[in-house]
Amino acid sequence: IMMEKVADVCRDRCVDCQVSMETPMACGIGICFSCVARVKQPEGDWDYKRTCVEGPIFDAEKIVW
């Protein structure tokens, strides 16, 4: 919740914000998909991204909180 609020404050002030997502990582190499975060896609929907492979740093505007 705290990172979401920080992202809101940054968005309201037109400040770029990146967040480091902390998720459980069972394997650490992307095979098990236990570490996924929901990330917005350009088409308007969202997809799961693995924080251990494609993260853990994401643009805060792209996270589906």
PDB file of N, CA and C in Angstrom, residues 1-62:
ATOM      1  N   ILE A   1       0.833  -1.190   0.000  1.00  0.00           N
ATOM      2  CA  ILE A   1       0.000   0.000   0.000  1.00  0.00           C
ATOM      3  C   ILE A   1       0.877   1.253   0.000  1.00  0.00           C
ATOM      4  N   MET A   2       1.991   1.212   0.726  1.00  0.00           N
ATOM      5  CA  MET A   2       2.853   2.385   0.811  1.00  0.00           C
ATOM      6  C   MET A   2       3.408   2.764  -0.564  1.00  0.00           C
ATOM      7  N   MET A   3       3.883   1.778  -1.327  1.00  0.00           N
ATOM      8  CA  MET A   3       4.434   2.089  -2.651  1.00  0.00           C
ATOM      9  C   MET A   3       3.356   2.640  -3.574  1.00  0.00           C
ATOM     10  N   GLU A   4       2.141   2.147  -3.440  1.00  0.00           N
ATOM     11  CA  GLU A   4       1.043   2.666  -4.258  1.00  0.00           C
ATOM     12  C   GLU A   4       0.792   4.134  -3.937  1.00  0.00           C
ATOM     13  N   LYS A   5       0.825   4.492  -2.671  1.00  0.00           N
ATOM     14  CA  LYS A   5       0.606   5.888  -2.269  1.00  0.00           C
ATOM     15  C   LYS A   5       1.749   6.785  -2.751  1.00  0.00           C
ATOM     16  N   VAL A   6       2.975   6.294  -2.676  1.00  0.00           N
ATOM     17  CA  VAL A   6       4.116   7.059  -3.196  1.00  0.00           C
ATOM     18  C   VAL A   6       3.955   7.263  -4.697  1.00  0.00           C
ATOM     19  N   ALA A   7       3.537   6.214  -5.407  1.00  0.00           N
ATOM     20  CA  ALA A   7       3.309   6.322  -6.849  1.00  0.00           C
ATOM     21  C   ALA A   7       2.215   7.345  -7.147  1.00  0.00           C
ATOM     22  N   ASP A   8       1.165   7.379  -6.319  1.00  0.00           N
ATOM     23  CA  ASP A   8       0.087   8.362  -6.492  1.00  0.00           C
ATOM     24  C   ASP A   8       0.610   9.787  -6.318  1.00  0.00           C
ATOM     25  N   VAL A   9       1.413  10.007  -5.284  1.00  0.00           N
ATOM     26  CA  VAL A   9       1.977  11.339  -5.028  1.00  0.00           C
ATOM     27  C   VAL A   9       2.863  11.765  -6.196  1.00  0.00           C
ATOM     28  N   CYS A  10       3.691  10.858  -6.672  1.00  0.00           N
ATOM     29  CA  CYS A  10       4.571  11.174  -7.803  1.00  0.00           C
ATOM     30  C   CYS A  10       3.761  11.493  -9.054  1.00  0.00           C
ATOM     31  N   ARG A  11       2.734  10.688  -9.328  1.00  0.00           N
ATOM     32  CA  ARG A  11       1.892  10.931 -10.499  1.00  0.00           C
ATOM     33  C   ARG A  11       1.222  12.302 -10.402  1.00  0.00           C
ATOM     34  N   ASP A  12       0.687  12.638  -9.226  1.00  0.00           N
ATOM     35  CA  ASP A  12       0.013  13.926  -9.035  1.00  0.00           C
ATOM     36  C   ASP A  12       0.952  15.109  -9.245  1.00  0.00           C
ATOM     37  N   ARG A  13       2.249  14.894  -9.032  1.00  0.00           N
ATOM     38  CA  ARG A  13       3.240  15.965  -9.174  1.00  0.00           C
ATOM     39  C   ARG A  13       4.067  15.838 -10.451  1.00  0.00           C
ATOM     40  N   CYS A  14       3.631  14.948 -11.353  1.00  0.00           N
ATOM     41  CA  CYS A  14       4.301  14.718 -12.646  1.00  0.00           C
ATOM     42  C   CYS A  14       5.773  14.338 -12.466  1.00  0.00           C
ATOM     43  N   VAL A  15       6.033  13.477 -11.499  1.00  0.00           N
ATOM     44  CA  VAL A  15       7.383  12.985 -11.226  1.00  0.00           C
ATOM     45  C   VAL A  15       7.442  11.514 -11.625  1.00  0.00           C
ATOM     46  N   ASP A  16       8.456  11.153 -12.415  1.00  0.00           N
ATOM     47  CA  ASP A  16       8.632   9.748 -12.777  1.00  0.00           C
ATOM     48  C   ASP A  16       8.933   8.940 -11.522  1.00  0.00           C
ATOM     49  N   CYS A  17       8.387   7.740 -11.468  1.00  0.00           N
ATOM     50  CA  CYS A  17       8.570   6.904 -10.291  1.00  0.00           C
ATOM     51  C   CYS A  17       8.770   5.454 -10.718  1.00  0.00           C
ATOM     52  N   GLN A  18       9.770   4.831 -10.157  1.00  0.00           N
ATOM     53  CA  GLN A  18       9.982   3.403 -10.349  1.00  0.00           C
ATOM     54  C   GLN A  18       9.879   2.737  -8.986  1.00  0.00           C
ATOM     55  N   VAL A  19       9.337   1.522  -8.978  1.00  0.00           N
ATOM     56  CA  VAL A  19       9.184   0.793  -7.727  1.00  0.00           C
ATOM     57  C   VAL A  19       9.909  -0.542  -7.822  1.00  0.00           C
ATOM     58  N   SER A  20      10.434  -0.966  -6.706  1.00  0.00           N
ATOM     59  CA  SER A  20      11.071  -2.274  -6.609  1.00  0.00           C
ATOM     60  C   SER A  20      10.062  -3.215  -5.965  1.00  0.00           C
ATOM     61  N   MET A  21       9.558  -4.142  -6.753  1.00  0.00           N
ATOM     62  CA  MET A  21       8.523  -5.057  -6.284  1.00  0.00           C
ATOM     63  C   MET A  21       9.152  -6.206  -5.505  1.00  0.00           C
ATOM     64  N   GLU A  22       8.667  -6.410  -4.298  1.00  0.00           N
ATOM     65  CA  GLU A  22       9.144  -7.512  -3.467  1.00  0.00           C
ATOM     66  C   GLU A  22       8.062  -8.581  -3.439  1.00  0.00           C
ATOM     67  N   THR A  23       8.326  -9.676  -4.096  1.00  0.00           N
ATOM     68  CA  THR A  23       7.367 -10.777  -4.165  1.00  0.00           C
ATOM     69  C   THR A  23       8.061 -12.075  -3.767  1.00  0.00           C
ATOM     70  N   PRO A  24       7.293 -13.062  -3.305  1.00  0.00           N
ATOM     71  CA  PRO A  24       7.904 -14.369  -3.011  1.00  0.00           C
ATOM     72  C   PRO A  24       8.503 -14.961  -4.285  1.00  0.00           C
ATOM     73  N   MET A  25       9.720 -15.448  -4.191  1.00  0.00           N
ATOM     74  CA  MET A  25      10.390 -16.038  -5.355  1.00  0.00           C
ATOM     75  C   MET A  25      10.797 -17.467  -5.008  1.00  0.00           C
ATOM     76  N   ALA A  26       9.998 -18.425  -5.463  1.00  0.00           N
ATOM     77  CA  ALA A  26      10.271 -19.827  -5.140  1.00  0.00           C
ATOM     78  C   ALA A  26      11.514 -20.344  -5.858  1.00  0.00           C
ATOM     79  N   CYS A  27      11.642 -20.026  -7.148  1.00  0.00           N
ATOM     80  CA  CYS A  27      12.775 -20.578  -7.904  1.00  0.00           C
ATOM     81  C   CYS A  27      13.850 -19.528  -8.192  1.00  0.00           C
ATOM     82  N   GLY A  28      13.460 -18.263  -8.377  1.00  0.00           N
ATOM     83  CA  GLY A  28      14.418 -17.197  -8.649  1.00  0.00           C
ATOM     84  C   GLY A  28      14.919 -17.123 -10.074  1.00  0.00           C
ATOM     85  N   ILE A  29      14.421 -18.000 -10.963  1.00  0.00           N
ATOM     86  CA  ILE A  29      14.872 -17.982 -12.362  1.00  0.00           C
ATOM     87  C   ILE A  29      13.719 -17.893 -13.357  1.00  0.00           C
ATOM     88  N   GLY A  30      12.492 -17.677 -12.874  1.00  0.00           N
ATOM     89  CA  GLY A  30      11.362 -17.437 -13.759  1.00  0.00           C
ATOM     90  C   GLY A  30      10.566 -18.635 -14.212  1.00  0.00           C
ATOM     91  N   ILE A  31      10.896 -19.813 -13.750  1.00  0.00           N
ATOM     92  CA  ILE A  31      10.198 -21.014 -14.202  1.00  0.00           C
ATOM     93  C   ILE A  31       8.848 -21.194 -13.509  1.00  0.00           C
ATOM     94  N   CYS A  32       8.775 -20.913 -12.218  1.00  0.00           N
ATOM     95  CA  CYS A  32       7.584 -21.268 -11.436  1.00  0.00           C
ATOM     96  C   CYS A  32       6.466 -20.221 -11.482  1.00  0.00           C
ATOM     97  N   PHE A  33       6.751 -19.002 -11.905  1.00  0.00           N
ATOM     98  CA  PHE A  33       5.770 -17.910 -11.971  1.00  0.00           C
ATOM     99  C   PHE A  33       5.145 -17.589 -10.608  1.00  0.00           C
ATOM    100  N   SER A  34       5.852 -17.838  -9.522  1.00  0.00           N
ATOM    101  CA  SER A  34       5.312 -17.496  -8.203  1.00  0.00           C
ATOM    102  C   SER A  34       5.555 -16.034  -7.845  1.00  0.00           C
ATOM    103  N   CYS A  35       6.375 -15.342  -8.612  1.00  0.00           N
ATOM    104  CA  CYS A  35       6.781 -13.975  -8.270  1.00  0.00           C
ATOM    105  C   CYS A  35       6.145 -12.915  -9.169  1.00  0.00           C
ATOM    106  N   VAL A  36       5.019 -13.212  -9.767  1.00  0.00           N
ATOM    107  CA  VAL A  36       4.467 -12.314 -10.776  1.00  0.00           C
ATOM    108  C   VAL A  36       3.843 -11.051 -10.180  1.00  0.00           C
ATOM    109  N   ALA A  37       3.885  -9.989 -10.971  1.00  0.00           N
ATOM    110  CA  ALA A  37       3.207  -8.730 -10.677  1.00  0.00           C
ATOM    111  C   ALA A  37       2.348  -8.396 -11.891  1.00  0.00           C
ATOM    112  N   ARG A  38       1.190  -7.788 -11.648  1.00  0.00           N
ATOM    113  CA  ARG A  38       0.325  -7.386 -12.764  1.00  0.00           C
ATOM    114  C   ARG A  38       0.814  -6.051 -13.313  1.00  0.00           C
ATOM    115  N   VAL A  39       1.086  -6.023 -14.620  1.00  0.00           N
ATOM    116  CA  VAL A  39       1.648  -4.846 -15.278  1.00  0.00           C
ATOM    117  C   VAL A  39       0.774  -4.472 -16.471  1.00  0.00           C
ATOM    118  N   LYS A  40       0.460  -3.170 -16.579  1.00  0.00           N
ATOM    119  CA  LYS A  40      -0.366  -2.680 -17.686  1.00  0.00           C
ATOM    120  C   LYS A  40       0.363  -2.841 -19.009  1.00  0.00           C
ATOM    121  N   GLN A  41      -0.407  -3.162 -20.049  1.00  0.00           N
ATOM    122  CA  GLN A  41       0.116  -3.334 -21.398  1.00  0.00           C
ATOM    123  C   GLN A  41      -0.313  -2.153 -22.267  1.00  0.00           C
ATOM    124  N   PRO A  42       0.405  -1.871 -23.360  1.00  0.00           N
ATOM    125  CA  PRO A  42       0.053  -0.745 -24.237  1.00  0.00           C
ATOM    126  C   PRO A  42      -1.360  -0.848 -24.819  1.00  0.00           C
ATOM    127  N   GLU A  43      -1.873  -2.066 -24.967  1.00  0.00           N
ATOM    128  CA  GLU A  43      -3.206  -2.253 -25.553  1.00  0.00           C
ATOM    129  C   GLU A  43      -4.320  -1.873 -24.586  1.00  0.00           C
ATOM    130  N   GLY A  44      -3.976  -1.596 -23.332  1.00  0.00           N
ATOM    131  CA  GLY A  44      -4.973  -1.196 -22.353  1.00  0.00           C
ATOM    132  C   GLY A  44      -5.316  -2.282 -21.351  1.00  0.00           C
ATOM    133  N   ASP A  45      -4.929  -3.520 -21.619  1.00  0.00           N
ATOM    134  CA  ASP A  45      -5.174  -4.577 -20.648  1.00  0.00           C
ATOM    135  C   ASP A  45      -3.920  -4.764 -19.792  1.00  0.00           C
ATOM    136  N   TRP A  46      -3.798  -5.869 -19.093  1.00  0.00           N
ATOM    137  CA  TRP A  46      -2.620  -6.118 -18.271  1.00  0.00           C
ATOM    138  C   TRP A  46      -2.148  -7.552 -18.456  1.00  0.00           C
ATOM    139  N   ASP A  47      -0.920  -7.790 -18.022  1.00  0.00           N
ATOM    140  CA  ASP A  47      -0.324  -9.116 -18.117  1.00  0.00           C
ATOM    141  C   ASP A  47       0.541  -9.330 -16.879  1.00  0.00           C
ATOM    142  N   TYR A  48       0.871 -10.568 -16.615  1.00  0.00           N
ATOM    143  CA  TYR A  48       1.771 -10.889 -15.515  1.00  0.00           C
ATOM    144  C   TYR A  48       3.218 -10.769 -15.975  1.00  0.00           C
ATOM    145  N   LYS A  49       4.044 -10.117 -15.171  1.00  0.00           N
ATOM    146  CA  LYS A  49       5.487 -10.038 -15.417  1.00  0.00           C
ATOM    147  C   LYS A  49       6.193 -10.658 -14.214  1.00  0.00           C
ATOM    148  N   ARG A  50       7.221 -11.430 -14.474  1.00  0.00           N
ATOM    149  CA  ARG A  50       7.970 -12.093 -13.405  1.00  0.00           C
ATOM    150  C   ARG A  50       8.968 -11.109 -12.796  1.00  0.00           C
ATOM    151  N   THR A  51       8.845 -10.883 -11.491  1.00  0.00           N
ATOM    152  CA  THR A  51       9.742  -9.916 -10.854  1.00  0.00           C
ATOM    153  C   THR A  51      11.178 -10.419 -10.799  1.00  0.00           C
ATOM    154  N   CYS A  52      11.375 -11.728 -10.803  1.00  0.00           N
ATOM    155  CA  CYS A  52      12.746 -12.254 -10.722  1.00  0.00           C
ATOM    156  C   CYS A  52      13.474 -12.167 -12.060  1.00  0.00           C
ATOM    157  N   VAL A  53      12.739 -12.034 -13.168  1.00  0.00           N
ATOM    158  CA  VAL A  53      13.360 -11.992 -14.496  1.00  0.00           C
ATOM    159  C   VAL A  53      13.174 -10.622 -15.146  1.00  0.00           C
ATOM    160  N   GLU A  54      11.948 -10.128 -15.180  1.00  0.00           N
ATOM    161  CA  GLU A  54      11.633  -8.871 -15.868  1.00  0.00           C
ATOM    162  C   GLU A  54      11.651  -7.676 -14.916  1.00  0.00           C
ATOM    163  N   GLY A  55      11.898  -7.904 -13.674  1.00  0.00           N
ATOM    164  CA  GLY A  55      11.956  -6.876 -12.655  1.00  0.00           C
ATOM    165  C   GLY A  55      13.236  -7.037 -11.869  1.00  0.00           C
ATOM    166  N   PRO A  56      13.267  -6.663 -10.640  1.00  0.00           N
ATOM    167  CA  PRO A  56      12.145  -6.290  -9.789  1.00  0.00           C
ATOM    168  C   PRO A  56      11.742  -4.822  -9.903  1.00  0.00           C
ATOM    169  N   ILE A  57      12.474  -4.036 -10.718  1.00  0.00           N
ATOM    170  CA  ILE A  57      12.162  -2.613 -10.865  1.00  0.00           C
ATOM    171  C   ILE A  57      11.175  -2.426 -12.012  1.00  0.00           C
ATOM    172  N   PHE A  58      10.057  -1.734 -11.711  1.00  0.00           N
ATOM    173  CA  PHE A  58       9.035  -1.453 -12.714  1.00  0.00           C
ATOM    174  C   PHE A  58       8.649   0.018 -12.644  1.00  0.00           C
ATOM    175  N   ASP A  59       8.190   0.555 -13.767  1.00  0.00           N
ATOM    176  CA  ASP A  59       7.625   1.900 -13.807  1.00  0.00           C
ATOM    177  C   ASP A  59       6.336   1.870 -12.986  1.00  0.00           C
ATOM    178  N   ALA A  60       6.220   2.747 -12.007  1.00  0.00           N
ATOM    179  CA  ALA A  60       5.067   2.742 -11.105  1.00  0.00           C
ATOM    180  C   ALA A  60       3.749   2.949 -11.841  1.00  0.00           C
ATOM    181  N   GLU A  61       3.770   3.692 -12.942  1.00  0.00           N
ATOM    182  CA  GLU A  61       2.547   3.932 -13.708  1.00  0.00           C
ATOM    183  C   GLU A  61       2.039   2.666 -14.391  1.00  0.00           C
ATOM    184  N   LYS A  62       2.898   1.671 -14.558  1.00  0.00           N
ATOM    185  CA  LYS A  62       2.505   0.451 -15.258  1.00  0.00           C
ATOM    186  C   LYS A  62       2.018  -0.656 -14.329  1.00  0.00           C
TER     187      LYS A  62
END
